[in-house]
Steps between C-alpha positions, in 0.01 A plus 500: 500500500755763398650263246158426356431869446841547340448209261160631394638848432779360284262282303280807439796699368634219283526593137583863571825683559398537861536130567878510471520781752279318747684171458810678622328586827548316827359145498256564785299761312509724194610857558350735244754678275614845608364665185164319510188553710288187549147544630276216616159594365174328408481581128247241386266779390717589201325414172684721251774762492327716237412833669209527257351182642641442850271597784651315795681641804829311461526595132434864590809499721716344229366739234565803722870416502522421127273758332485877521187717499436857400443595864504331840342581832733679738541251785579783741148633430280278282271793420785638289681376189851497362625447151633162396554514124324838495712804576191721524132510412216747455121474517277709276254745656205277407675202669471288186855506360818388677834575336815323620855604417743205523842514664798503262721198421259231616581141403335160516693197626541403132689824434215643293408862582179566695278736299148636518412251225581217743267658756220540246540143372501363855162665560373375164603136558349501851164624373489279191608184687209575734624272778394534866694822584396687183199655671727729703579699184176406327303695758634821343301433183772306319415213268665321212359742246610826664806417714750595228349849492443535876850383599759620249851629454503870405880490477771245586509637856136609537203277579142633498215322679138612453223386736124509444392683817650765731619257766695618801861514374613305806277210391643495147858515627428230757383268222809577296714409802363142500696214345252466211645825363847345471688617192625214279770497233295518179789411267594192703147373552411539131780254423300236690145569383297194397225510236152401616171452321256783574175392665180647639676556833837617365514692175877546466729281290786473752553439873703818567778279636278363778619140464866602516452744788342228713853377576719794394522870580571812296542777754730788587510458879796420727459122450417264215354153509740209467234234545173406665426140582144454621480399868880499520669836455522841341855616426576863415840630385620855533433710191840653429343719231271666755476872444479583872702397803612141448377227735751413770455122469570292191200275549178456695332162537146433618503138611157341524443387859148472637561371853583751770703246699715421195560871437595555862751213506650601166539856628660389825764289326572758230343308214290807417551866584136602543189307608178652371219276627567446869204405719441635851683223689805526278496878525512475878801268474674732254466791741735316738768440235776759507608416145162584354304826486130538426376748238131582477256726319120533497380392158202625303400133469178360644396136543139396449260220421253538217181316408420431135155638428452241225433256784130564581546426871800731536308772312243530779561819702452319828765242408746772402441662837521171689851429376620830644389376844672164454858630502687498830680828440639522854654152493645555154643835609663367815651187346516452123582860404668617821771743394428461126153651478229698672129416501337731245147470359476779242638497146715813529821432693613737772685804376288546188267794437151409626607207717226376733631328811185314598477139618129420538536121474611243755449128537132439580387149403149547639445812291633323191263207559208741520599660170533159333155399623358825367656410163322165502818308586427387854689174438800683355670450162809349341756707308863492392776749580804548275807570709866568429693225676716726714475669836329694644234451230462127560467555875235769448307271264506219756382739772206612284425139410469418871287799603276472192448134585352605835225673303439201273708616202726226367806641324727282289840665475663467156871585533723598212794713393411866476503504120259203499250655740531842333430358155186326625391812688548725198281264299218536760499123558530503881249491786711678761846643450742623761749746359687825523475826313782751483455858384603556140572866578473740795147623445173381660360421157739205471304306764161666457491412133571133561278444806213739419476516122391258226396679180428178308409184690494277191755219479689692231496831689818699438545657844565183698498652846464293818129583496488357145695189600231430757214588260377776730283733292492841670395776258441772760832453679674486162359846423607629842852368446521681166371821659758486779772480239404837354437687826740796528446576868721271708274507807190415295688227317615352829143486628383330180753220555390459862143456378609241245678304769192498723291365213754227426517410870123461520410341167794357311616141450836602650613446857819698559721341763829687541753744361849365449811610683791366299789381714832363381790341685831643376851376575725755669746518209228639272478880486233722346217247491169685535140399442269749330127565546421277200669205333600711201691731736728226638817614323830312518738727308651668806563180699859404587659209686800501729 
């Protein structure tokens, strides 16, 4: 078995400079190079590397190590901020204008200087591309017609950002600390712009480098992308032009591995340095291995099932409620997510302002049957469920399939890679979807906006929140979500989010299942590996190997 793992790792690295290094390793297994960190990680969710388009968790981690932002959350206290490219910033008395002074001598990986014009253009391209993450900046009143005026360079080292309402400054800065606000190298990207024909949906005559940035990067962070091969690997090289403290390692590799058992074996024999998707049984085994340490961190990531309200049966309130009583939360908590998650039924994760730690639902087949009968579905119904073909998601889907079947609901599980199921979900073509949602930034609005807001429920609606993806039209809760965003008083704002969560618990097409605890197995010769509270805070620049 060891030899099989070694052969597979060498085949995966063939065609790169790494292969020669690994071929020189012992014949029994491949030892990773001393200057390279290799992580086993399920990265089948990656669709694009363009920070103006990417909205997946794995890509967020890669982007965080390649691109810089104006500001980042202070991981010692996520209610505070620290400058990244910004040396300092001020907020006007009316809370509408934010002025950022850039640090001196900043450089992109290309060698081009980082200027306020790069920051302004990065905002402009994000808004004009209008891909999934654009709403994070669009919510400040930015659109293609005004972004050049609202986000502009006042001087080579001064960037000015004007918002449309007096939001809490912490909310604005939290949004700017998300990966969608990554600063790209304007000069480099413009060299790869493709012309496009304007249309009713896209009025610009170029793609702002989107096609090129799908498989390339143009950042100023401690690493740069060497290559991404879908469902195989992401390889990052150290950026020796980095303006800050240089990364300790020459290279970091994310090797696509979906099976926990394969990650565990590869970690034990030294074929990888870090295993990122270990399941409970393998975690227990790792705890007994003296050559491996476990790193963990609660994540602001929640797992849920959602019911598409375009399906007339799933749109019935009683059916929505019935599904929440057809999940065996206790069994899932004690087996499938043991050590890697905690049962959690509200949309705000623990540790966030306004969190509501209530768990009103438990498995109750009889109650679910009564609700189905009240909905006119005494004999049950048949639906499909789109599921990422990895654990623990597949196991949770199978558990729900079994318990729902006891109430007469027949669920056909449709497995697929994460990018396949996500694409279908984002097109609102599912019946039931089981997925995960990670906070885009450390503010309750990040989750409230997506679970409790849907300003335009039409198929071409611009704010494609999770409520939109499931065609849940909720005008009153949308207004409440907007009001909570502008509330100055922290205590009042917190109470508003608790109310929103109670409404979503009672009436929504979402059944929240658990909050993730990310756990990684790390070989003992790896130093400085640390998981952050979100995927875009998993930094690898300080890691060393003995």
